[in-house]
Coordinates of C-alpha atoms and ligand atoms in Angstrom, one line a residue:
M19 CA 81.8 108.1 111.6
E20 CA 80.2 109.0 108.2
N21 CA 78.8 106.0 106.4
N22 CA 80.9 106.2 103.3
K23 CA 84.1 106.3 105.2
L24 CA 85.8 102.9 104.8
L25 CA 88.8 103.7 106.9
Q26 CA 89.3 106.4 109.5
I27 CA 92.5 106.9 111.4
M28 CA 92.3 109.0 114.5
D29 CA 95.2 110.4 116.5
L30 CA 97.6 107.5 115.7
C31 CA 101.0 107.5 117.4
V32 CA 103.6 104.8 116.8
T33 CA 107.0 104.6 118.3
Y34 CA 110.0 102.3 117.9
K35 CA 112.6 101.7 120.7
T36 CA 116.1 101.8 119.1
Q37 CA 119.6 101.8 120.6
E38 CA 119.8 105.5 119.6
G39 CA 116.6 106.3 121.5
L40 CA 112.9 106.4 121.0
V41 CA 111.7 107.1 117.5
H42 CA 108.4 108.8 117.1
A43 CA 107.5 107.3 113.7
V44 CA 103.9 108.5 113.5
N45 CA 102.6 111.5 115.5
N46 CA 98.9 112.2 116.0
L47 CA 98.0 111.1 112.5
N48 CA 94.4 111.7 111.4
L49 CA 93.2 110.4 108.0
E50 CA 90.2 109.0 106.3
I51 CA 89.5 107.2 103.1
S52 CA 86.0 106.7 101.5
D53 CA 84.6 103.9 99.4
K54 CA 86.2 103.7 95.9
E55 CA 88.7 106.4 96.7
T56 CA 92.4 106.3 96.1
L57 CA 94.5 108.2 98.6
G58 CA 98.1 109.0 97.8
F59 CA 100.4 109.0 100.7
V60 CA 103.4 111.2 99.8
G61 CA 106.6 112.0 101.6
E62 CA 110.4 111.3 101.9
T63 CA 111.8 108.2 103.3
G64 CA 111.3 108.0 107.0
A65 CA 108.2 110.2 106.9
G66 CA 106.1 107.4 108.5
K67 CA 104.2 106.3 105.5
T68 CA 105.0 102.6 105.7
T69 CA 104.7 102.6 109.5
T70 CA 101.1 103.9 109.1
A71 CA 100.4 101.2 106.6
M72 CA 101.8 98.5 108.9
A73 CA 99.7 99.9 111.7
I74 CA 96.6 99.5 109.6
M75 CA 97.5 95.9 108.9
R76 CA 98.5 95.5 112.6
L77 CA 101.9 94.3 111.5
I78 CA 104.0 96.6 113.6
P79 CA 106.6 94.3 115.2
C80 CA 106.2 94.7 119.0
P81 CA 108.8 95.1 120.4
P82 CA 110.6 97.3 119.2
G83 CA 107.5 99.0 117.8
K84 CA 104.5 100.1 119.8
I85 CA 101.2 101.7 118.9
E86 CA 101.1 104.3 121.7
K87 CA 97.6 105.5 121.0
G88 CA 95.0 106.1 118.4
K89 CA 92.1 104.4 116.7
I90 CA 91.9 102.8 113.2
F91 CA 88.3 102.3 112.2
F92 CA 87.6 100.0 109.3
E93 CA 84.0 99.7 108.4
G94 CA 83.1 101.1 111.8
E95 CA 85.2 98.7 113.8
D96 CA 88.5 99.6 115.6
L97 CA 91.2 97.3 114.1
L98 CA 93.3 98.0 117.2
K99 CA 90.7 96.4 119.5
I100 CA 89.6 93.3 117.6
S101 CA 90.9 89.8 118.3
D102 CA 94.0 88.4 116.5
R103 CA 91.7 85.8 114.8
K104 CA 89.4 88.5 113.4
M105 CA 92.3 90.6 112.2
R106 CA 93.8 87.6 110.4
K107 CA 90.5 87.2 108.5
I108 CA 90.5 90.9 107.5
Q109 CA 94.2 90.7 106.4
G110 CA 94.2 89.6 102.8
K111 CA 90.4 89.3 102.5
D112 CA 89.2 92.8 103.2
I113 CA 92.5 94.6 103.2
S114 CA 95.5 93.5 101.2
M115 CA 98.9 94.9 100.8
I116 CA 101.3 95.2 97.8
F117 CA 104.9 95.6 98.8
Q118 CA 107.7 97.5 96.9
D119 CA 109.8 94.4 95.9
P120 CA 107.7 91.6 94.5
M121 CA 110.3 89.1 95.5
T122 CA 109.6 89.7 99.2
S123 CA 106.0 88.7 98.6
L124 CA 106.4 85.7 96.3
N125 CA 107.7 82.3 97.5
P126 CA 110.5 81.3 95.0
V127 CA 109.8 77.6 95.4
M128 CA 106.1 77.6 94.8
R129 CA 104.3 77.8 91.4
I130 CA 102.5 81.0 90.7
S131 CA 99.1 79.3 90.5
E132 CA 99.7 77.7 94.0
Q133 CA 100.5 81.1 95.5
I134 CA 97.3 82.7 94.2
M135 CA 95.3 79.6 95.1
E136 CA 96.7 79.6 98.7
M137 CA 95.2 83.1 99.2
I138 CA 91.8 82.1 97.6
L139 CA 91.5 78.9 99.6
L140 CA 92.4 80.7 102.8
H141 CA 89.4 83.0 102.5
K142 CA 86.8 81.3 100.2
K143 CA 85.0 78.0 100.7
I144 CA 85.7 76.5 97.2
N145 CA 87.5 73.4 96.1
K146 CA 91.1 73.3 94.6
K147 CA 89.8 72.9 91.0
E148 CA 87.6 76.0 91.3
A149 CA 90.5 77.9 93.0
Y150 CA 92.8 77.0 90.1
A151 CA 90.3 78.3 87.6
E152 CA 90.0 81.5 89.6
A153 CA 93.8 81.9 89.8
C154 CA 94.0 81.5 86.0
K155 CA 91.3 84.2 85.6
L156 CA 93.1 86.6 87.9
L157 CA 96.4 86.1 85.9
E158 CA 94.6 86.9 82.6
L159 CA 93.1 90.0 84.3
V160 CA 96.6 91.3 85.1
G161 CA 97.8 90.5 81.6
I162 CA 99.5 87.2 82.1
K163 CA 98.5 84.2 79.9
K164 CA 96.9 81.4 81.9
E165 CA 99.4 79.0 80.3
R166 CA 102.1 80.5 82.6
A167 CA 100.1 79.6 85.7
D168 CA 102.4 76.7 86.6
D169 CA 105.7 78.6 86.2
Y170 CA 107.9 79.7 89.1
P171 CA 108.6 83.3 90.0
H172 CA 112.2 83.2 88.6
Q173 CA 110.7 82.5 85.2
F174 CA 109.0 86.0 85.2
S175 CA 110.4 89.5 84.7
G176 CA 110.2 92.1 87.5
G177 CA 107.1 93.8 86.0
M178 CA 105.4 90.4 85.6
K179 CA 106.2 89.4 89.2
Q180 CA 104.6 92.6 90.4
R181 CA 101.5 91.8 88.2
V182 CA 101.4 88.4 90.0
V183 CA 101.5 90.2 93.4
I184 CA 98.6 92.4 92.2
A185 CA 96.7 89.3 91.2
I186 CA 97.2 87.8 94.7
S187 CA 96.1 91.0 96.3
L188 CA 92.9 91.0 94.2
A189 CA 92.3 87.3 94.9
C190 CA 89.6 87.9 97.5
S191 CA 88.2 91.1 96.1
P192 CA 89.4 93.3 99.0
K193 CA 87.7 96.5 99.9
L194 CA 91.0 98.2 100.5
I195 CA 94.4 97.7 98.9
I196 CA 97.5 99.3 100.4
A197 CA 100.2 99.6 97.8
D198 CA 103.6 100.5 99.3
E199 CA 105.8 102.0 96.5
P200 CA 104.5 99.3 94.1
T201 CA 106.5 100.5 91.1
T202 CA 109.7 101.8 92.6
A203 CA 111.7 98.6 92.0
L204 CA 110.7 98.4 88.3
D205 CA 112.1 100.0 85.1
V206 CA 110.4 103.3 84.1
T207 CA 108.4 101.8 81.1
I208 CA 107.3 98.8 83.2
Q209 CA 106.3 101.3 86.0
A210 CA 103.9 103.0 83.6
Q211 CA 102.4 99.7 82.6
V212 CA 101.9 98.5 86.2
L213 CA 100.4 101.9 87.2
S214 CA 98.0 101.9 84.3
L215 CA 97.0 98.3 85.2
M216 CA 96.3 99.3 88.8
K217 CA 94.3 102.3 87.6
D218 CA 92.2 100.0 85.4
L219 CA 91.6 97.5 88.1
K220 CA 90.7 100.1 90.6
D221 CA 88.1 101.6 88.1
E222 CA 86.8 98.1 87.3
F223 CA 86.5 96.7 90.9
G224 CA 85.8 100.0 92.7
T225 CA 88.4 99.0 95.3
S226 CA 89.6 101.8 97.6
M227 CA 93.4 102.2 97.6
I228 CA 96.1 103.7 99.7
L229 CA 99.1 104.4 97.4
I230 CA 102.3 105.1 99.3
T231 CA 104.8 106.9 97.1
H232 CA 107.4 109.7 97.1
D233 CA 106.6 110.5 93.4
L234 CA 104.0 113.2 92.7
G235 CA 103.9 112.0 89.1
V236 CA 102.4 108.7 90.3
V237 CA 99.9 110.6 92.4
A238 CA 98.8 112.7 89.4
E239 CA 98.2 109.5 87.5
I240 CA 96.1 107.5 89.9
C241 CA 95.0 109.3 93.1
D242 CA 91.8 111.2 94.1
K243 CA 93.1 112.6 97.4
V244 CA 96.6 113.2 98.6
A245 CA 98.1 113.3 102.1
I246 CA 101.5 114.9 102.3
M247 CA 103.5 113.5 105.2
Y248 CA 106.5 115.0 107.0
A249 CA 108.3 113.6 110.1
G250 CA 105.4 111.3 111.1
S251 CA 102.5 113.7 110.5
V252 CA 100.2 114.7 107.7
V253 CA 101.1 118.3 107.0
E254 CA 98.6 118.9 104.1
Y255 CA 95.6 116.9 102.8
A256 CA 93.5 117.8 99.8
S257 CA 91.9 116.4 96.6
K258 CA 94.5 115.9 93.9
E259 CA 93.2 118.9 91.9
K260 CA 93.3 121.2 94.8
L261 CA 96.7 120.2 95.9
Y262 CA 98.2 120.6 92.4
L263 CA 96.5 124.0 91.8
N264 CA 97.1 125.3 95.3
P265 CA 99.9 123.6 97.2
S266 CA 100.0 125.4 100.4
H267 CA 102.3 123.9 103.1
P268 CA 105.9 125.2 102.6
Y269 CA 107.0 121.5 102.4
T270 CA 104.4 120.7 99.7
K271 CA 105.5 123.8 97.8
G272 CA 109.1 122.6 98.1
L273 CA 108.2 119.1 96.7
F274 CA 106.4 120.7 93.7
N275 CA 109.3 123.1 93.0
S276 CA 111.7 120.1 92.9
I277 CA 109.9 118.5 90.0
P278 CA 111.0 119.4 86.4
K279 CA 108.4 121.5 84.6
L280 CA 107.8 121.2 80.9
D281 CA 106.5 124.7 80.3
T282 CA 109.5 126.7 81.6
D283 CA 113.2 126.9 80.5
E284 CA 114.5 126.9 84.1
E285 CA 117.8 125.1 84.1
F286 CA 118.0 124.2 87.7
L287 CA 115.4 122.7 90.1
E288 CA 114.9 124.2 93.5
E289 CA 115.7 121.8 96.2
I290 CA 114.2 121.9 99.7
D291 CA 117.0 123.2 102.0
G292 CA 118.4 120.8 104.5
L293 CA 117.6 117.1 105.2
P294 CA 114.7 115.4 106.8
P295 CA 115.2 115.0 110.5
E296 CA 116.9 111.9 111.8
P297 CA 114.3 109.5 113.3
T298 CA 115.5 110.1 116.9
D299 CA 115.7 113.9 116.5
V300 CA 113.2 115.8 118.8
I301 CA 112.3 119.1 117.1
S302 CA 110.4 121.6 119.2
G303 CA 107.6 123.4 117.5
C304 CA 106.8 122.7 113.9
A305 CA 108.9 119.7 112.7
F306 CA 109.6 121.5 109.4
N307 CA 111.0 124.6 111.0
P308 CA 114.7 123.9 110.4
R309 CA 114.1 123.7 106.7
C310 CA 111.3 126.2 106.3
P311 CA 112.0 129.5 104.4
Y312 CA 109.0 131.1 106.2
C313 CA 109.9 130.0 109.7
M314 CA 108.8 132.5 112.4
E315 CA 109.8 132.7 116.1
R316 CA 106.6 131.0 117.0
C317 CA 107.3 128.0 114.7
E318 CA 110.2 127.0 116.9
K319 CA 108.1 126.8 120.1
E320 CA 104.6 125.7 119.1
K321 CA 103.2 122.9 116.9
P322 CA 100.8 124.1 114.3
G323 CA 97.3 122.5 114.4
I324 CA 95.0 121.8 111.4
T325 CA 93.7 124.8 109.5
Y326 CA 91.0 124.1 106.9
L327 CA 91.4 126.1 103.7
D328 CA 88.1 124.6 102.6
K329 CA 86.0 121.5 103.4
E330 CA 88.4 119.1 101.7
H331 CA 91.7 120.8 102.0
Y332 CA 93.7 121.3 105.3
V333 CA 97.2 122.3 106.1
C334 CA 99.2 122.4 109.4
C335 CA 101.1 125.7 109.2
F336 CA 100.8 129.0 111.2
L337 CA 100.9 130.9 107.9
Y338 CA 97.3 130.0 107.3
E339 CA 95.8 130.6 110.7
N340 CA 93.1 133.3 110.8
K341 CA 93.1 133.7 107.0
Ligands
LIG427 FE1 107.1 126.9 108.2 FE2 106.2 127.8 110.5 FE3 104.5 126.8 108.7 FE4 106.1 125.2 110.0 S1 104.4 126.4 110.9 S2 105.8 125.2 107.9 S3 107.9 126.5 110.2 S4 105.8 128.7 108.5

């Protein structure tokens, strides 16, 4: 593993047993993230983004979930092999997670200061008074006056609650933050404020971040690299600039065509034909073949491997083989 790689996922496969059958939520996923880098994880609901995040945190409920195979190296150590005790130390301290709905992360009957302090005291050897002072500092950092530290979550708006969650996630200066659709539950104007806060904090602390989203606008705002996911696999991976200038996988092209453009007077947006596969669907060949306008005979039988368009841009599609 290269030295500056903070996280490296190799060949990860995750399944869930359901009444309808076995769901292959993540299939042979390979990804890496370097120090101080923000990786956007883009795809429709059910593409496997959240499952991958939960696998990194080792929070896949087992059963019904199961990590069938793969390796998740964090700072050179395979998170899937370390003891539960060691993993608990990493959770929250080295890797923290921000969920979509702040109310699922905050305890409604605990003061905000107590909730931030709880995280600080769990991982740092300091006394309560020092932890309280740190909690107030963190609140100010995310734009909340320290005088509000002893309020309860219900006294805050949605955007402010998400700021509190961000403060908790920063409490132990993690090396990696995984943010799962952190602005989806918020109003559009508040979304922009929270995003700009996350961008500032990332720049200030140099924390690496995985940002899970279905919104390419959010990616443009904050990410360095982008992984496009479809049906449990990464189908295209590139730097943000390369992806926006040269989207290559037919699915990525479809995603870009479905965003409104300011520089044309097209009245209608092009949609991607069809629907994402049902979780239990088993599609032979390329998983995108039922929706792909370029589908060839071969696509229905074989799975495309990775083709590098250049050192930092790869795509999984037969159209680019031997080019
Ligand atoms: Fe389309 Fe075939 Fe490429 Fe899959 S491999 S995206 S079906 S052209």
